[in-house]
Coordinates of C-alpha atoms and ligand atoms in Angstrom, one line a residue:
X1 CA 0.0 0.0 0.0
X2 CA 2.8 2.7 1.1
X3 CA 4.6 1.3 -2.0
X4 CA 1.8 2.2 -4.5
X5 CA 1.2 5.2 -3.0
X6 CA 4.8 6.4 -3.9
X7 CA 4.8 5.0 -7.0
X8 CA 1.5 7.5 -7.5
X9 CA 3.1 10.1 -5.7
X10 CA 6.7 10.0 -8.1
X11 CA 4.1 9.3 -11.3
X12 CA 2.7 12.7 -10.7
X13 CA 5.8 14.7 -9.5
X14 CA 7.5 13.1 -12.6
X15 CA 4.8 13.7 -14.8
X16 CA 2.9 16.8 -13.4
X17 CA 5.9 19.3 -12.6
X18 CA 7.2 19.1 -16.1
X19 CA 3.6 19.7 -17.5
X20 CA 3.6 22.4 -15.0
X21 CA 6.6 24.2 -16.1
X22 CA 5.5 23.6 -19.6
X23 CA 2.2 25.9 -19.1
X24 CA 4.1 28.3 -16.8
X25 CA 6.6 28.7 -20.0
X26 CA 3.3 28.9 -22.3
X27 CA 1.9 31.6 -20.6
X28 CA 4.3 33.4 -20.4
X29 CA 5.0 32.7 -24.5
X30 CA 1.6 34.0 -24.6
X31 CA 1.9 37.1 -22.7
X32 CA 5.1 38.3 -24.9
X33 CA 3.5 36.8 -27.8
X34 CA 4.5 39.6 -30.1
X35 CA 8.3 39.4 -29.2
X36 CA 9.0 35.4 -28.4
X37 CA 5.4 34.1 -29.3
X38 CA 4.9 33.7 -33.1
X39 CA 8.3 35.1 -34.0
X40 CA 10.2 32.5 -32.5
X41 CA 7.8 29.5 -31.7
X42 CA 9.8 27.2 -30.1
X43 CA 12.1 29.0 -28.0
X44 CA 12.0 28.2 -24.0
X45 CA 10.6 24.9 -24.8
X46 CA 14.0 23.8 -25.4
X47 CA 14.9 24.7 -21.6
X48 CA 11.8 22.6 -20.6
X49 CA 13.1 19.8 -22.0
X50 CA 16.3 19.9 -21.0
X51 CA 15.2 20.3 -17.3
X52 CA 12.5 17.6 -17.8
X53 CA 15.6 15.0 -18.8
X54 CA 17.9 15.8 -16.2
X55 CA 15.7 15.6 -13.5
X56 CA 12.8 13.3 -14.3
X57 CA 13.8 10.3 -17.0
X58 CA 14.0 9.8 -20.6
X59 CA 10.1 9.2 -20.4
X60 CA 8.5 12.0 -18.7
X61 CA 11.3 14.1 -21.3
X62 CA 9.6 12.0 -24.0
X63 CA 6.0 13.1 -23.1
X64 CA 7.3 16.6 -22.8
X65 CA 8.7 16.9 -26.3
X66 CA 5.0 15.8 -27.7
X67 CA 3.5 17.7 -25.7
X68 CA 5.5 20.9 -26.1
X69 CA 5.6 20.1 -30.1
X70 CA 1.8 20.0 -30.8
X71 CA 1.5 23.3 -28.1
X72 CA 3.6 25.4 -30.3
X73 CA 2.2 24.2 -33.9
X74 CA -0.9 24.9 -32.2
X75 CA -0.5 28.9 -30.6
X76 CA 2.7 30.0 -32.4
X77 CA 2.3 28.8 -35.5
X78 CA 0.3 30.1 -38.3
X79 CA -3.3 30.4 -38.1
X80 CA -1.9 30.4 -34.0
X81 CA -5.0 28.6 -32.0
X82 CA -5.4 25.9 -34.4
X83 CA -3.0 23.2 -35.6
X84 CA -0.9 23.3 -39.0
X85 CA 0.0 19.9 -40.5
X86 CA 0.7 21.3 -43.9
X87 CA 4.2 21.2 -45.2
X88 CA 5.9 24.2 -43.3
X89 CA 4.1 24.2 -40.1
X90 CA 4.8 19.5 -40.1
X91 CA 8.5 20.3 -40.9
X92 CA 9.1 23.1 -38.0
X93 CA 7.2 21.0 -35.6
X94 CA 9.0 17.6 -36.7
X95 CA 12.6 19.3 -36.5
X96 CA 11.8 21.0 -33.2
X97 CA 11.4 17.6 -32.1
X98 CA 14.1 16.2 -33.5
X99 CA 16.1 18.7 -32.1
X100 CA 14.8 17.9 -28.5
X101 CA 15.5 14.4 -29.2
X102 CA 19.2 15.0 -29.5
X103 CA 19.6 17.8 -26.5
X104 CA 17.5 15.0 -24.6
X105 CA 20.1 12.3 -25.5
X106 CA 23.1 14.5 -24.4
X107 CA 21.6 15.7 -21.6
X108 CA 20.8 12.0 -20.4
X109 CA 24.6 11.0 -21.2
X110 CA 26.0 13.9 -19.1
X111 CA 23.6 13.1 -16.1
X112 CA 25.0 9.3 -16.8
X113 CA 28.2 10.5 -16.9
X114 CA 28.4 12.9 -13.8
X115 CA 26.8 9.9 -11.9
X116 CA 29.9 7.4 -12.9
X117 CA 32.2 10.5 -11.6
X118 CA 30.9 10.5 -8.5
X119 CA 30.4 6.9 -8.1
X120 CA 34.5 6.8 -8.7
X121 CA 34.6 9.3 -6.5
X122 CA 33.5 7.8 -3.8
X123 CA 34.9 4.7 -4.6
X124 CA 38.3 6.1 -4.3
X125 CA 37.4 8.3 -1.3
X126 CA 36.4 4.9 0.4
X127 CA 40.2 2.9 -0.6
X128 CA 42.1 6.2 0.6
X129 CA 39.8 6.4 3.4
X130 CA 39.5 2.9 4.8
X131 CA 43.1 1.8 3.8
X132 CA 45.3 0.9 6.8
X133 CA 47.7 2.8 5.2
X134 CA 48.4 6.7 6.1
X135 CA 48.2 8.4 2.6
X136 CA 49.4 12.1 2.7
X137 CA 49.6 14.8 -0.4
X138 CA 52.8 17.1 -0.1
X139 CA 53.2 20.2 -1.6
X140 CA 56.6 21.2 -3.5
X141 CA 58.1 22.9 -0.4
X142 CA 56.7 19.8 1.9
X143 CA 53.9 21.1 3.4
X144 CA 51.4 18.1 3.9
X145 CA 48.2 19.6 2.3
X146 CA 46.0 16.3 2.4
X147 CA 45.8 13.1 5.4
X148 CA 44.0 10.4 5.1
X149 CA 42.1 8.6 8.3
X150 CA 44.5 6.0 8.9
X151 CA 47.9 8.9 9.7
X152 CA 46.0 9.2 13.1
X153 CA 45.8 5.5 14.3
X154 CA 49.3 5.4 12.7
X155 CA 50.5 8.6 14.8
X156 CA 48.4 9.2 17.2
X157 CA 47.7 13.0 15.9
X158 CA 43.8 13.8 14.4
X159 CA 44.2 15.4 10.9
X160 CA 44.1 18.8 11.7
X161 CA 47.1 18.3 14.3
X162 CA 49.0 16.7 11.5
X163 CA 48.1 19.4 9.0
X164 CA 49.0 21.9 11.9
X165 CA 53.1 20.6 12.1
X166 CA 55.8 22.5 10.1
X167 CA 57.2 20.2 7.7
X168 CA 60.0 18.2 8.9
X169 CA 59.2 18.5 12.4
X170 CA 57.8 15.0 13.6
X171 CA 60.9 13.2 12.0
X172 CA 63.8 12.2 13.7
X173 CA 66.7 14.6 13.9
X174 CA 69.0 11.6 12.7
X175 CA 67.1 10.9 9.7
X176 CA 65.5 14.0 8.5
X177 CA 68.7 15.4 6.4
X178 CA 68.6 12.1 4.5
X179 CA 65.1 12.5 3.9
X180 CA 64.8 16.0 2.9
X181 CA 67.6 15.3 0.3
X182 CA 65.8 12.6 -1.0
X183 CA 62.5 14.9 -0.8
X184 CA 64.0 17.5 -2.9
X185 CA 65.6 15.0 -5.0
X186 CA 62.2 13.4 -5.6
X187 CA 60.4 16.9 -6.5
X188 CA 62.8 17.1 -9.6
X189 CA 61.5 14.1 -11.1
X190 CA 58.2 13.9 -12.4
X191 CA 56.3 10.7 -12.0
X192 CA 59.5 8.9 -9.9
X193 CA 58.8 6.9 -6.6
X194 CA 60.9 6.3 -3.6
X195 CA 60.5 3.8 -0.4
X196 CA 62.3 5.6 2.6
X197 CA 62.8 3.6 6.1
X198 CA 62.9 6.5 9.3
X199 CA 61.5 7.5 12.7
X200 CA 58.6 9.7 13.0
X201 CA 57.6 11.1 16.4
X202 CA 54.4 9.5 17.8
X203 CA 51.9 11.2 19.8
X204 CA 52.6 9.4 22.7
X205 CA 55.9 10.6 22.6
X206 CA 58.2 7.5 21.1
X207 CA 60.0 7.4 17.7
X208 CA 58.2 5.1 15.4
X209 CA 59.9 3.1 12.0
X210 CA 57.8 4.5 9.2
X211 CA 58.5 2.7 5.6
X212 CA 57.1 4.9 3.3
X213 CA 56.4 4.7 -0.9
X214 CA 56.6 8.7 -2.1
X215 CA 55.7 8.9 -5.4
X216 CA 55.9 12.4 -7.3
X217 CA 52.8 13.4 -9.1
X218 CA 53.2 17.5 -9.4
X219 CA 53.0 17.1 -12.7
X220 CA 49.3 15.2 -12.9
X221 CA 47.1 18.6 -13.0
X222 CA 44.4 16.6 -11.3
X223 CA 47.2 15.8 -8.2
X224 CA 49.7 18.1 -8.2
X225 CA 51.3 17.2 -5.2
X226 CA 53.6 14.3 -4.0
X227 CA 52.0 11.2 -2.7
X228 CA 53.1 9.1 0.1
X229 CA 51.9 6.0 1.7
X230 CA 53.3 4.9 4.6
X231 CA 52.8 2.3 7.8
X232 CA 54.4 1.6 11.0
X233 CA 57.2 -1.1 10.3
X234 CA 58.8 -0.5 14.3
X235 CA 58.3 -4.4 15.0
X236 CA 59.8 -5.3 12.1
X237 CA 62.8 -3.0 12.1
X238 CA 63.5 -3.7 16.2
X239 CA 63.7 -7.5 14.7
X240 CA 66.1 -7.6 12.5
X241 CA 68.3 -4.9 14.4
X242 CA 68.0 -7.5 17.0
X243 CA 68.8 -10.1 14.6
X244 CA 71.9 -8.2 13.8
X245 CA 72.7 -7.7 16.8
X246 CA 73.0 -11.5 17.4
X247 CA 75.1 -12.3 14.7
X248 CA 77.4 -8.9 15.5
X249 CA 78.3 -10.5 19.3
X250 CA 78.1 -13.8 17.8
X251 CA 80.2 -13.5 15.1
X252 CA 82.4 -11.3 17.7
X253 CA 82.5 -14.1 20.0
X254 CA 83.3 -17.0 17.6
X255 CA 85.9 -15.3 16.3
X256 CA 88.2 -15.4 19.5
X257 CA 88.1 -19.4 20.1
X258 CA 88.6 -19.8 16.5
X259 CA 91.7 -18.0 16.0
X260 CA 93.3 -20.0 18.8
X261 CA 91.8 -23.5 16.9
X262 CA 93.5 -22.0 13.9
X263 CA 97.0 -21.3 15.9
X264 CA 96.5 -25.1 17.4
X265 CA 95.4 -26.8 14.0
X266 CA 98.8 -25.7 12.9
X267 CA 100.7 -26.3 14.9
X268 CA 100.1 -30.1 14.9
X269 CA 100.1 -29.5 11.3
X270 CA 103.9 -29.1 11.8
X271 CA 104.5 -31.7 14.5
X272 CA 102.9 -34.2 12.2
X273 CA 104.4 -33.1 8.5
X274 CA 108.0 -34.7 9.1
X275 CA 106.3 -37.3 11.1
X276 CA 105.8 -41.3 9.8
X277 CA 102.0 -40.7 10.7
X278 CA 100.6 -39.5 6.8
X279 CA 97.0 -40.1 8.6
X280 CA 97.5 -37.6 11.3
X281 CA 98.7 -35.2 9.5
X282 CA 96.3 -35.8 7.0
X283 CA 93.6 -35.3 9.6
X284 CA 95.7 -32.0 10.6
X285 CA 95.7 -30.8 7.2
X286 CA 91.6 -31.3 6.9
X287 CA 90.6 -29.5 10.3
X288 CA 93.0 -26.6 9.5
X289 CA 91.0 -26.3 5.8
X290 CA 88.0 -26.5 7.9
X291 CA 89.0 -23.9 10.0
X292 CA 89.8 -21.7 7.6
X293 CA 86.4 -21.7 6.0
X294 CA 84.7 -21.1 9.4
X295 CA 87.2 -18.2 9.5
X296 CA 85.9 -17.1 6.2
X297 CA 82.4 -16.8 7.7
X298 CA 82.9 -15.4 10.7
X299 CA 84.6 -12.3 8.7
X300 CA 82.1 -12.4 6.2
X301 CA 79.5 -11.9 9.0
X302 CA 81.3 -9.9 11.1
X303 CA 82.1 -7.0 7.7
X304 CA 78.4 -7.3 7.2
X305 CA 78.0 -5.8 11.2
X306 CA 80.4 -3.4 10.4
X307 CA 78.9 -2.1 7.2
X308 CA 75.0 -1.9 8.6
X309 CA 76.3 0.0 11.4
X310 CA 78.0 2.1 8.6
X311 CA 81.2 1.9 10.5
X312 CA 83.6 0.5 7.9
X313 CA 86.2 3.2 7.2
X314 CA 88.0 2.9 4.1
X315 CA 92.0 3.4 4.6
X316 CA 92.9 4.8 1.2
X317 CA 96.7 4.8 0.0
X318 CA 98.6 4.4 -3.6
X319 CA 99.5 1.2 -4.7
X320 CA 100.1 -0.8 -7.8
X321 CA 97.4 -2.2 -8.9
X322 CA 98.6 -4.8 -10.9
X323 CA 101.1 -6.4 -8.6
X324 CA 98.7 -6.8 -6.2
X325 CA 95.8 -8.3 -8.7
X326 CA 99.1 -10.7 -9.8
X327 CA 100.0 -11.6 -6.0
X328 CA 95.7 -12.5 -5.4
X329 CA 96.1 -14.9 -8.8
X330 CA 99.6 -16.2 -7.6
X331 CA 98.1 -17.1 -4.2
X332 CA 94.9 -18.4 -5.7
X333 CA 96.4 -21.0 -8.2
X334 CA 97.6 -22.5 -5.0
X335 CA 94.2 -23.6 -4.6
X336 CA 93.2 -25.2 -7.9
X337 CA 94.9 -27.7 -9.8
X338 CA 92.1 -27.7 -12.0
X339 CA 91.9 -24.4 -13.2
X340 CA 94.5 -22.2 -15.2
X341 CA 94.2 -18.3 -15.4
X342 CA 94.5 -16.5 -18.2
X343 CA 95.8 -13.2 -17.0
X344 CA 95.9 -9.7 -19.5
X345 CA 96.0 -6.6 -17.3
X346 CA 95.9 -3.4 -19.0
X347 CA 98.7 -1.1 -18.0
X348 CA 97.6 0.5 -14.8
X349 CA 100.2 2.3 -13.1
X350 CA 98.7 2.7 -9.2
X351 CA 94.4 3.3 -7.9
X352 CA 94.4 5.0 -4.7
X353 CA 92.2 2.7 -2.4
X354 CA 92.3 0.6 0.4
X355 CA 94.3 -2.1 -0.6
X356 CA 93.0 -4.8 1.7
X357 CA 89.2 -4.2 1.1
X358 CA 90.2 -4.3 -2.9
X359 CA 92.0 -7.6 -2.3
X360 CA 88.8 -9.1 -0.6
X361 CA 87.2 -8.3 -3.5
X362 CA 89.6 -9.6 -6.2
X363 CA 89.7 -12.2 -3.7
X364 CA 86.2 -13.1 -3.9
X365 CA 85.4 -12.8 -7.6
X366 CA 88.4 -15.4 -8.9
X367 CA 87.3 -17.7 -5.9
X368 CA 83.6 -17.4 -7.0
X369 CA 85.0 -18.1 -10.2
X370 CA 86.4 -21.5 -9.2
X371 CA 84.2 -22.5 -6.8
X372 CA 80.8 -21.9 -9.5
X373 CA 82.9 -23.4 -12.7
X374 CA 83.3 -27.2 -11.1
X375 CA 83.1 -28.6 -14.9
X376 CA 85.8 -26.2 -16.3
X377 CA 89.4 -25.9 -16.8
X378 CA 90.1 -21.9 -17.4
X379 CA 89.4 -18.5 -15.7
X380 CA 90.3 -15.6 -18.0
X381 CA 91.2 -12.7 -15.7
X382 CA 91.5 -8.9 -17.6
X383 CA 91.4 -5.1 -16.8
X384 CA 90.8 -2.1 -19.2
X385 CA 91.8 1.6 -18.6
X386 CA 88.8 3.9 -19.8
X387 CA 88.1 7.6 -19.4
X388 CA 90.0 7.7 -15.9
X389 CA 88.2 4.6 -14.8
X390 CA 90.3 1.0 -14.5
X391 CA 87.6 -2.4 -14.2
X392 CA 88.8 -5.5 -13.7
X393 CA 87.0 -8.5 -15.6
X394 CA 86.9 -12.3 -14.0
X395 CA 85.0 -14.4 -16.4
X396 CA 84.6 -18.4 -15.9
X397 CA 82.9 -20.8 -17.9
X398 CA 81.0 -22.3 -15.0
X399 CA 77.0 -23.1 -14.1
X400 CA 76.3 -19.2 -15.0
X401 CA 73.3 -17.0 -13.1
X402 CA 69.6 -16.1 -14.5
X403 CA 69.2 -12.9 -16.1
X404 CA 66.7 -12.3 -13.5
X405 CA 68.8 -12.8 -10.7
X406 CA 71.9 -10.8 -11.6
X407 CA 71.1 -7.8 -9.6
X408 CA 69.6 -9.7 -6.2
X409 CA 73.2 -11.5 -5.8
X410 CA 74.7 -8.6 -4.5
X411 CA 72.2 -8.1 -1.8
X412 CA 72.6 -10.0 1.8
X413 CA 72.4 -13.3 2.1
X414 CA 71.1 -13.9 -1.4
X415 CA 72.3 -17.0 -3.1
X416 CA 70.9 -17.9 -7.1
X417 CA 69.0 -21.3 -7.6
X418 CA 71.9 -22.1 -9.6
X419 CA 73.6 -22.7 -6.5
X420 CA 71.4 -22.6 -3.7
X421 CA 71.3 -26.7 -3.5
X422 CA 74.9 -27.6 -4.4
X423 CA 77.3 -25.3 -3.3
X424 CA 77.9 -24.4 0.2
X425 CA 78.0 -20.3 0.9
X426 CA 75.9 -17.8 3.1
X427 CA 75.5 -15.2 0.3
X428 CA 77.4 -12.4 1.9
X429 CA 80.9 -12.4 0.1
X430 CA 79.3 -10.1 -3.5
X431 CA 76.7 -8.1 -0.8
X432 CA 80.2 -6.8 1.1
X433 CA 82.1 -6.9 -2.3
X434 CA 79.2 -4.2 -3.5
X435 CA 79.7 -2.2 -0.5
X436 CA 82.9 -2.0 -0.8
X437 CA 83.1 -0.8 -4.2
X438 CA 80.1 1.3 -3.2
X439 CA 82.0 3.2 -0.8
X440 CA 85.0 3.6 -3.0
X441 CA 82.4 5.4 -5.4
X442 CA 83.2 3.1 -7.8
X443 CA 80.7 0.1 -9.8
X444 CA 80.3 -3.7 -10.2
X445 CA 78.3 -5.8 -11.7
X446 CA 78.3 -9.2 -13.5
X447 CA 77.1 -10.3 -17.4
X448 CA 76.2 -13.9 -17.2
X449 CA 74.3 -16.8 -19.0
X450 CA 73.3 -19.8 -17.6
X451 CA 75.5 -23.0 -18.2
X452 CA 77.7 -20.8 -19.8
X453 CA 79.7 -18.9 -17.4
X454 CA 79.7 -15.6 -15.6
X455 CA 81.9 -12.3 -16.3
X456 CA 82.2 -10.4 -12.5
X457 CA 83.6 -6.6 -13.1
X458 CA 84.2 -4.1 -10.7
X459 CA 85.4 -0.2 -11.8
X460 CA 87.3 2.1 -9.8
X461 CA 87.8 6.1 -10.4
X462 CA 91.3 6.5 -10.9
Ligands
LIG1 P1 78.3 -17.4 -1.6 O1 79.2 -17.8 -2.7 O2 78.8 -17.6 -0.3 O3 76.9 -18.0 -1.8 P2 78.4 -14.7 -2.7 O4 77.9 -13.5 -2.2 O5 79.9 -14.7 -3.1 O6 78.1 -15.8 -1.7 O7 77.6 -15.1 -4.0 C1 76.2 -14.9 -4.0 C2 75.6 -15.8 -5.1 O8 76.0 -15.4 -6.4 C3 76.1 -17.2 -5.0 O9 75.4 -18.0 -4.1 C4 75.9 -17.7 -6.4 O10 74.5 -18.1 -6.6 C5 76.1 -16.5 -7.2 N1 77.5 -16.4 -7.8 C6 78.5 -15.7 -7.4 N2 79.6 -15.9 -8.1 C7 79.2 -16.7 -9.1 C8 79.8 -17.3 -10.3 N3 81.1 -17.0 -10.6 N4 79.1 -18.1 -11.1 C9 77.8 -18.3 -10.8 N5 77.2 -17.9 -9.8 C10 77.8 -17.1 -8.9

């Protein structure tokens, strides 16, 4: 019953208001008939249309347009108060509502229209809104301008406290030069992103981990602002510093035992090497190789600490670059009966760098080299002088690495699928090789195909 009732109700506000605004415009057409009446017939009915469509359907618009048609053949058209069907008076009225036909049309694709913007609208207000995420809009000089819902379960501040803060001020003194550079750095390049680790100062008065993805869309005129997301990563980031910190002391305290096993290991090495007893000494021999790989590790790990906490000071001094590349090979053939190297070293006359931190490196790339080319007989080892740069080249003809996993080997503990199963390694020797070179402002970086071998290079400025 309330139902019908409605449906009457809508029927005649749907119906009646347009008929309404039809007379209204009628009589009026009537009372200015000599200026807008019979001179221009059909004018205003236009407007009635066009209202009719937008606010009441494509049928009451419909009925409109008749009813409009045969109003104005009938009292502006010649004779005026009766209706003219001959040729004129049927091709002015059919036109007119033809033409009302089409604004109808458009006027019913814009309301369409307008309703899928806001529906977008509010479908995007709802992600920004509801995500877990804090979403804030920066201006050019770092002024927050926008933040969404989720900043204040994130940092305790409502909206307009956040809005309220100079820029900078909530992040950590420690980090905030860093991340103003990269800011700035950021507001150069249209439609670049950047993900940013640093502390933020909560509400509650504790520095938060914030990971945040900042991507810069001045240039979108619908934006124009920089976009960040961020969340709080804090129990994440306390994790692994605490899982660092465990294999820091470790590492630390493995390292003092072990030396003394390495002083012990040889010295029965050399009680037992003039000795009739080949087996002892043979055992001698194997727990003093095994020692020397746990010593490996331990450094490895213990260079990995010292990097992260970003205290690994490079002692720079002129040397000669090739003897000391020729010494690593001389000392490294040692190791391999297997493998010959093919040396060709470009005439370098001296790099100034820290020699031992470029020896671990050297170091690691032709012992790489062996231990990832089991099959194979030769390591070609060359350098090239270009443009004030000198890179050193170790290529093998071993198991190779994916294209896809070229770049990931120089992070921490990464290890390819090519290797992961039958070579033993942590995945830390190319992640402090990269650092090194890193720090030395210089590049590395390997070309590679699988089953076909691997070229390692590093560059250094000279
Ligand atoms: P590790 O050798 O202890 O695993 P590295 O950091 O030296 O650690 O190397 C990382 C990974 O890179 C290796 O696990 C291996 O997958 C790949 N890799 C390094 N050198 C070579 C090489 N010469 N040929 C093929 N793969 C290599």
């Amino acid at each position: 019953m309330v139902d019908r009732n409605f449906i009457d109700s809508s029927f005649y506000i749907k119906y009646g208001l347009p008929v309404l605004l039809l007379a209204l415009v009628t009589a009026f057409k009537i009372w200015l008939f000599n200026i807008i009446g019979y001179q221009i017939p059909f004018i205003l009915y236009f407007g009635v249309v066009v209202v009719t469509s937008r606010y009441f359907g494509i049928r009451a618009a419909s009925f409109i347009i008749i009813l409009a048609a045969l109003t104005s053949n009938y009292l502006f058209i010649p004779p005026y108060n009766g209706f003219n069907f001959d040729k004129i008076g049927l091709v002015q009225t059919l036109l007119f509502a033809f033409e009302c036909g089409l604004i109808m049309g458009l006027s019913n694709a814009l309301g369409r229209a307008i309703t899928k913007v806001k529906e977008a609208d509010r479908l995007f207000k709802a992600l920004i809104e509801k995500s877990a995420e804090g979403i804030i809009m920066v201006n050019a000089d770092g002024q927050v301008v926008y933040c969404s819902p989720a900043v204040e379960s994130i940092l305790g501040y409502s909206a307009n406290q956040f809005l309220s803060f100079p820029p900078w001020s909530l992040v950590h003194p420690d980090d905030v030069l860093n991340i103003k550079e990269e800011f700035y750095r950021l507001a150069l390049h249209a439609g670049k992103s950047i993900t940013l680790q640093h502390r933020m100062m909560h509400n509650n008065g504790t520095w938060i981990w914030i990971e945040s993805r900042t991507t810069n869309l001045l240039e979108e005129p619908a934006v124009n602002a920089i976009i960040s997301n961020f969340s709080n990563v804090t129990d994440r980031v306390l994790l692994e510093k605490q899982r660092e910190d465990f294999v820091g002391v470790a590492s630390h305290e493995l390292k003092t035992p072990i030396t003394s096993l390495k002083a012990y290991t040889q010295v029965l090495r050399g009680r037992f090497k003039d000795s009739p007893d080949n087996t002892s000494y043979s055992i001698a021999k194997k727990i003093d190789q095994q020692v020397n790989r746990i010593i490996t590790m331990i450094t490895a790990l213990l260079d990995v600490t010292t990097l992260q906490t970003g205290k690994l000071n490079l002692n720079k001094t002129e040397f000669d670059f090739n003897k000391q590349v020729t010494e690593i090979i001389e000392s490294l053939q040692q190791t391999t009966a297997q493998h010959q190297f093919n040396v060709q070293l470009a005439d370098i006359k001296t790099v100034v760098a820290d020699r031992d931190r470029i020896n671990q490196v050297v170091t690691n790339f032709i012992s790489n080299a062996i231990k990832y080319s089991p099959s194979a007989d030769e390591i070609i080892i060359t350098s090239e002088v270009t443009n004030d740069w000198v890179t050193l080249y170790v290529t093998d003809k071993g198991i190779g690495i994916p294209p896809a996993e070229s770049e990931k080997i120089f992070e921490r503990f990464y290890r390819a699928d090519t290797a992961r199963n039958t070579f033993q390694g942590l995945g830390l020797g190319l992640y402090i090789c990269a650092q090194i070179i890193t720090l030395h402002n210089g590049k590395i970086g390997v070309n590679s195909e699988v089953g076909r071998g691997s070229t390692f290079w590093f560059s250094l400025p000279v």
